[in-house]
mmCIF file of C-alpha atoms and ligand atoms in Angstrom:
data_model
loop_
_atom_site.group_PDB
_atom_site.id
_atom_site.type_symbol
_atom_site.label_atom_id
_atom_site.label_comp_id
_atom_site.label_asym_id
_atom_site.label_seq_id
_atom_site.Cartn_x
_atom_site.Cartn_y
_atom_site.Cartn_z
ATOM 1 C CA MET A 1 35.957 -44.306 3.980
ATOM 2 C CA THR A 2 38.000 -44.098 7.036
ATOM 3 C CA ARG A 3 38.586 -47.179 9.248
ATOM 4 C CA PRO A 4 36.192 -47.506 12.416
ATOM 5 C CA THR A 5 38.029 -46.752 15.502
ATOM 6 C CA ILE A 6 37.435 -49.049 18.380
ATOM 7 C CA LEU A 7 38.357 -48.294 22.093
ATOM 8 C CA VAL A 8 39.205 -51.319 24.162
ATOM 9 C CA VAL A 9 38.944 -51.033 27.778
ATOM 10 C CA GLU A 10 40.314 -53.926 29.661
ATOM 11 C CA ASP A 11 42.762 -54.261 32.541
ATOM 12 C CA GLU A 12 44.170 -57.732 31.805
ATOM 13 C CA ALA A 13 46.997 -57.051 29.568
ATOM 14 C CA SER A 14 47.092 -60.487 27.787
ATOM 15 C CA ILE A 15 43.267 -60.040 26.814
ATOM 16 C CA GLN A 16 43.863 -56.517 25.578
ATOM 17 C CA ARG A 17 46.865 -57.613 23.509
ATOM 18 C CA VAL A 18 44.859 -60.399 21.793
ATOM 19 C CA VAL A 19 41.828 -58.308 21.134
ATOM 20 C CA ARG A 20 43.761 -55.441 19.668
ATOM 21 C CA THR A 21 45.651 -57.938 17.378
ATOM 22 C CA TYR A 22 42.492 -59.337 15.925
ATOM 23 C CA LEU A 23 40.717 -56.145 15.417
ATOM 24 C CA GLU A 24 43.729 -54.447 13.831
ATOM 25 C CA SER A 25 44.054 -57.355 11.399
ATOM 26 C CA ALA A 26 40.325 -57.219 10.756
ATOM 27 C CA GLY A 27 40.982 -53.566 9.519
ATOM 28 C CA TYR A 28 40.100 -51.500 12.646
ATOM 29 C CA GLN A 29 41.918 -48.659 14.298
ATOM 30 C CA VAL A 30 42.330 -49.528 17.997
ATOM 31 C CA ILE A 31 42.821 -47.371 20.904
ATOM 32 C CA SER A 32 42.890 -49.019 24.526
ATOM 33 C CA SER A 33 42.886 -48.141 28.127
ATOM 34 C CA GLU A 34 43.218 -50.239 31.259
ATOM 35 C CA ASN A 35 40.915 -48.011 33.439
ATOM 36 C CA GLY A 36 37.582 -46.351 33.308
ATOM 37 C CA ALA A 37 38.470 -42.783 33.998
ATOM 38 C CA GLU A 38 40.964 -42.804 31.226
ATOM 39 C CA ALA A 39 38.516 -44.616 28.833
ATOM 40 C CA LEU A 40 36.015 -41.754 29.395
ATOM 41 C CA ALA A 41 38.531 -39.123 28.482
ATOM 42 C CA LEU A 42 39.669 -41.060 25.373
ATOM 43 C CA ALA A 43 36.037 -41.610 24.228
ATOM 44 C CA GLN A 44 35.552 -38.010 24.410
ATOM 45 C CA ALA A 45 38.748 -37.136 22.571
ATOM 46 C CA HIS A 46 38.638 -39.748 19.845
ATOM 47 C CA ARG A 47 34.852 -40.358 19.371
ATOM 48 C CA PRO A 48 35.297 -43.976 18.811
ATOM 49 C CA ASP A 49 32.672 -45.906 16.718
ATOM 50 C CA LEU A 50 32.350 -48.787 19.184
ATOM 51 C CA ILE A 51 33.758 -49.390 22.647
ATOM 52 C CA ILE A 52 34.598 -52.768 24.070
ATOM 53 C CA LEU A 53 34.164 -52.643 27.839
ATOM 54 C CA ASP A 54 35.236 -54.904 30.379
ATOM 55 C CA LEU A 55 32.884 -55.091 33.276
ATOM 56 C CA ASN A 56 35.249 -55.833 36.033
ATOM 57 C CA LEU A 57 37.757 -52.964 36.037
ATOM 58 C CA PRO A 58 39.837 -51.756 39.022
ATOM 59 C CA GLY A 59 38.361 -48.494 40.312
ATOM 60 C CA MET A 60 35.413 -47.352 38.286
ATOM 61 C CA ASP A 61 33.851 -50.430 37.158
ATOM 62 C CA GLY A 62 32.538 -51.074 33.548
ATOM 63 C CA MET A 63 28.908 -50.665 34.591
ATOM 64 C CA GLU A 64 29.697 -47.174 35.981
ATOM 65 C CA VAL A 65 31.753 -46.393 32.932
ATOM 66 C CA ALA A 66 28.844 -47.379 30.608
ATOM 67 C CA ALA A 67 26.301 -45.155 32.619
ATOM 68 C CA ARG A 68 28.623 -42.189 32.211
ATOM 69 C CA LEU A 69 29.272 -42.742 28.533
ATOM 70 C CA ARG A 70 25.404 -43.001 28.130
ATOM 71 C CA GLU A 71 24.904 -39.601 29.636
ATOM 72 C CA ARG A 72 26.590 -38.122 26.776
ATOM 73 C CA SER A 73 26.783 -40.264 23.760
ATOM 74 C CA ASP A 74 25.099 -43.188 22.151
ATOM 75 C CA VAL A 75 28.261 -44.959 20.843
ATOM 76 C CA TYR A 76 28.140 -48.660 20.548
ATOM 77 C CA ILE A 77 29.179 -50.559 23.663
ATOM 78 C CA LEU A 78 30.124 -54.377 23.626
ATOM 79 C CA MET A 79 30.408 -55.498 27.215
ATOM 80 C CA LEU A 80 32.998 -58.238 28.272
ATOM 81 C CA THR A 81 31.996 -59.998 31.462
ATOM 82 C CA ALA A 82 33.637 -62.858 33.402
ATOM 83 C CA ARG A 83 30.358 -63.454 35.192
ATOM 84 C CA ALA A 84 27.910 -65.763 33.525
ATOM 85 C CA GLU A 85 25.195 -64.717 35.795
ATOM 86 C CA GLU A 86 22.022 -63.669 33.776
ATOM 87 C CA ALA A 87 21.484 -60.686 36.188
ATOM 88 C CA ASP A 88 24.849 -58.977 35.095
ATOM 89 C CA ARG A 89 24.001 -59.458 31.482
ATOM 90 C CA VAL A 90 20.646 -57.937 31.948
ATOM 91 C CA ALA A 91 21.968 -55.096 33.823
ATOM 92 C CA GLY A 92 24.564 -54.300 31.292
ATOM 93 C CA LEU A 93 22.013 -54.362 28.487
ATOM 94 C CA LYS A 94 19.652 -52.222 30.490
ATOM 95 C CA ILE A 95 22.292 -49.585 31.128
ATOM 96 C CA GLY A 96 22.717 -49.259 27.341
ATOM 97 C CA ALA A 97 25.264 -51.932 26.160
ATOM 98 C CA ASP A 98 24.455 -53.126 22.607
ATOM 99 C CA ASP A 99 25.767 -56.569 23.206
ATOM 100 C CA TYR A 100 27.973 -58.439 25.560
ATOM 101 C CA LEU A 101 30.419 -61.537 25.458
ATOM 102 C CA THR A 102 31.201 -63.835 28.408
ATOM 103 C CA LYS A 103 34.929 -64.683 28.988
ATOM 104 C CA PRO A 104 36.459 -66.834 28.054
ATOM 105 C CA PHE A 105 35.465 -65.900 24.413
ATOM 106 C CA SER A 106 37.129 -66.515 21.034
ATOM 107 C CA PRO A 107 38.682 -63.526 19.400
ATOM 108 C CA ARG A 108 37.002 -64.524 16.135
ATOM 109 C CA GLU A 109 33.613 -64.423 17.832
ATOM 110 C CA LEU A 110 34.548 -60.955 19.263
ATOM 111 C CA VAL A 111 35.354 -59.633 15.775
ATOM 112 C CA ALA A 112 32.070 -61.016 14.490
ATOM 113 C CA ARG A 113 30.074 -59.220 17.068
ATOM 114 C CA VAL A 114 31.770 -56.170 16.344
ATOM 115 C CA GLU A 115 31.161 -56.313 12.717
ATOM 116 C CA ALA A 116 27.381 -57.181 13.421
ATOM 117 C CA ILE A 117 27.128 -54.025 15.448
ATOM 118 C CA LEU A 118 28.765 -51.699 13.032
ATOM 119 C CA ARG A 119 26.616 -53.179 10.268
ATOM 120 C CA ARG A 120 23.568 -52.161 12.288
ATOM 121 C CA GLN A 121 24.882 -48.704 12.644
ATOM 122 C CA ARG A 122 25.168 -48.508 8.676
ATOM 123 C CA ARG A 123 21.656 -49.808 8.265
ATOM 124 C CA ALA A 124 20.209 -47.254 10.581
ATOM 125 C CA ALA A 125 21.946 -44.359 8.952
ATOM 126 C CA PRO A 126 19.557 -41.834 7.559
ATOM 127 C CA PRO A 127 19.424 -41.895 3.662
ATOM 128 C CA ASP A 128 21.981 -39.728 1.943
ATOM 129 C CA ASN A 129 20.292 -37.204 -0.372
ATOM 130 C CA VAL A 130 23.621 -35.658 -1.414
ATOM 131 C CA ARG A 131 24.339 -35.260 -5.143
ATOM 132 C CA ARG A 132 27.901 -35.507 -5.967
ATOM 133 C CA PHE A 133 29.376 -34.296 -9.338
ATOM 134 C CA ARG A 134 33.050 -33.787 -10.472
ATOM 135 C CA HIS A 135 32.898 -29.905 -9.562
ATOM 136 C CA LEU A 136 29.810 -29.792 -7.204
ATOM 137 C CA THR A 137 28.529 -31.428 -4.138
ATOM 138 C CA ILE A 138 24.951 -30.476 -3.447
ATOM 139 C CA ASP A 139 23.304 -31.307 0.062
ATOM 140 C CA PRO A 140 19.582 -30.456 0.036
ATOM 141 C CA ASP A 141 18.992 -31.123 3.926
ATOM 142 C CA ARG A 142 21.683 -28.448 4.772
ATOM 143 C CA TYR A 143 21.183 -26.194 1.771
ATOM 144 C CA GLU A 144 24.926 -26.472 1.039
ATOM 145 C CA THR A 145 26.939 -26.333 -2.181
ATOM 146 C CA THR A 146 30.464 -27.256 -2.321
ATOM 147 C CA THR A 147 33.042 -26.979 -5.034
ATOM 148 C CA PRO A 148 36.787 -28.160 -4.966
ATOM 149 C CA ASN A 149 37.515 -24.549 -4.071
ATOM 150 C CA GLY A 150 35.152 -24.411 -1.119
ATOM 151 C CA PRO A 151 31.674 -23.643 -0.198
ATOM 152 C CA LEU A 152 29.468 -21.722 -2.671
ATOM 153 C CA GLU A 153 27.087 -19.005 -1.335
ATOM 154 C CA LEU A 154 23.818 -19.322 -3.071
ATOM 155 C CA THR A 155 20.514 -17.636 -1.992
ATOM 156 C CA PRO A 156 17.521 -20.074 -1.249
ATOM 157 C CA THR A 157 16.081 -19.478 -4.724
ATOM 158 C CA GLU A 158 19.268 -20.021 -6.463
ATOM 159 C CA PHE A 159 19.868 -23.134 -4.400
ATOM 160 C CA LYS A 160 16.448 -24.472 -5.490
ATOM 161 C CA VAL A 161 17.272 -23.826 -9.151
ATOM 162 C CA LEU A 162 20.593 -25.701 -8.847
ATOM 163 C CA TRP A 163 18.866 -28.585 -7.060
ATOM 164 C CA GLU A 164 16.307 -29.085 -9.598
ATOM 165 C CA LEU A 165 19.000 -29.069 -12.470
ATOM 166 C CA ALA A 166 20.960 -31.570 -10.389
ATOM 167 C CA LEU A 167 18.143 -33.892 -10.012
ATOM 168 C CA HIS A 168 17.904 -33.854 -13.825
ATOM 169 C CA ALA A 169 21.656 -33.585 -14.692
ATOM 170 C CA GLY A 170 22.523 -34.215 -18.068
ATOM 171 C CA ARG A 171 18.749 -33.742 -19.289
ATOM 172 C CA VAL A 172 17.039 -30.537 -20.182
ATOM 173 C CA LEU A 173 14.539 -28.702 -18.050
ATOM 174 C CA THR A 174 12.441 -26.228 -19.685
ATOM 175 C CA ARG A 175 11.666 -22.915 -18.343
ATOM 176 C CA GLU A 176 8.143 -23.836 -17.554
ATOM 177 C CA GLN A 177 9.324 -27.023 -15.607
ATOM 178 C CA LEU A 178 11.872 -25.011 -13.488
ATOM 179 C CA LEU A 179 9.096 -22.285 -12.931
ATOM 180 C CA ASP A 180 6.694 -24.915 -11.598
ATOM 181 C CA ARG A 181 9.260 -26.746 -9.565
ATOM 182 C CA VAL A 182 11.208 -23.707 -7.974
ATOM 183 C CA TRP A 183 8.444 -20.982 -7.863
ATOM 184 C CA GLY A 184 5.395 -23.279 -7.715
ATOM 185 C CA ILE A 185 2.369 -23.337 -9.961
ATOM 186 C CA ASP A 186 0.636 -20.579 -8.432
ATOM 187 C CA PHE A 187 3.539 -18.079 -9.216
ATOM 188 C CA TYR A 188 2.243 -15.215 -10.879
ATOM 189 C CA GLY A 189 4.927 -14.045 -13.333
ATOM 190 C CA ASN A 190 6.748 -15.119 -16.504
ATOM 191 C CA GLU A 191 9.459 -17.450 -17.389
ATOM 192 C CA ARG A 192 11.963 -14.488 -17.591
ATOM 193 C CA VAL A 193 12.448 -14.923 -13.817
ATOM 194 C CA VAL A 194 13.951 -18.313 -14.529
ATOM 195 C CA ASP A 195 16.455 -16.871 -17.069
ATOM 196 C CA VAL A 196 17.534 -14.373 -14.437
ATOM 197 C CA TYR A 197 18.096 -16.743 -11.578
ATOM 198 C CA VAL A 198 19.869 -19.506 -13.825
ATOM 199 C CA GLY A 199 22.009 -16.719 -15.212
ATOM 200 C CA GLN A 200 23.005 -15.887 -11.589
ATOM 201 C CA VAL A 201 23.775 -19.534 -10.531
ATOM 202 C CA ARG A 202 25.583 -20.130 -13.825
ATOM 203 C CA ARG A 203 27.963 -17.039 -13.130
ATOM 204 C CA LYS A 204 28.588 -18.061 -9.534
ATOM 205 C CA LEU A 205 29.249 -21.791 -10.541
ATOM 206 C CA GLU A 206 31.670 -20.570 -13.289
ATOM 207 C CA GLU A 207 33.494 -18.149 -10.916
ATOM 208 C CA ALA A 208 33.965 -20.887 -8.273
ATOM 209 C CA THR A 209 34.983 -23.830 -10.656
ATOM 210 C CA GLY A 210 36.081 -22.122 -13.931
ATOM 211 C CA GLU A 211 33.672 -24.439 -15.822
ATOM 212 C CA PRO A 212 30.555 -23.650 -17.694
ATOM 213 C CA LEU A 213 28.356 -26.175 -15.884
ATOM 214 C CA ILE A 214 24.988 -24.956 -16.841
ATOM 215 C CA GLU A 215 24.219 -25.313 -20.528
ATOM 216 C CA THR A 216 21.534 -23.190 -22.481
ATOM 217 C CA VAL A 217 19.518 -25.350 -24.911
ATOM 218 C CA ARG A 218 18.192 -22.624 -27.176
ATOM 219 C CA GLY A 219 14.474 -22.210 -27.201
ATOM 220 C CA VAL A 220 13.909 -25.106 -24.625
ATOM 221 C CA GLY A 221 15.583 -24.638 -21.376
ATOM 222 C CA TYR A 222 18.615 -25.455 -19.354
ATOM 223 C CA LYS A 223 20.779 -28.345 -18.344
ATOM 224 C CA LEU A 224 23.450 -29.235 -15.714
ATOM 225 C CA VAL A 225 26.385 -30.810 -17.692
ATOM 226 C CA ASP A 226 28.568 -31.673 -14.648
ATOM 227 C CA GLN A 227 29.506 -35.393 -14.547
ATOM 228 C CA PRO A 228 28.563 -37.515 -11.808
ATOM 229 C CA ALA A 229 31.366 -37.990 -9.200
HETATM 230 CA CA1 CA B 1 39.040 -57.120 34.234
#
């Protein structure tokens, strides 16, 4: 996993330095800016995972920067404010900041808040349905199959055949089971169609990877023999 990138927008050099030092030693990649306009450009170019945004900036203030960020992204924002007034905090959260810290703050507290926000992000991430093997990565939501040599072109039916085999990797699926799962129980035809499609998928996999990844279990059915990644 790549290290999360954090953009620090703070015009006070001493604070920026301390924040950077603590975040870097906590394992984050840090980029920084002293003004809002540059921060917007950096956010666009680097797509940080989180932005630490000082409210009081020369020129475009933090409130304005947050509003403009929100127009085009839902990046996490942690506001820094010197003002303790409740109204400012509420305004900051309303404009879309995910959390705020009032100055002076402890750098450890800042790192803890950053970690909490990024954990939130991981929890909210959609479940990953992708199946990963040594020679194959199969993504059912995108209908994509990738091999170490690049993407593999499969027809929708071929993809469904491979997906069913992947769900039961290492175990045999009978022709009848494949027929039911891929073509549906209402399919009017015989199990010969399964042999044809499995044959096509097997040939494509072997061409792409050089490996015989689908095994025939004579008189029974087929199984995918690729090892889990
Ligand atoms: Ca400031």
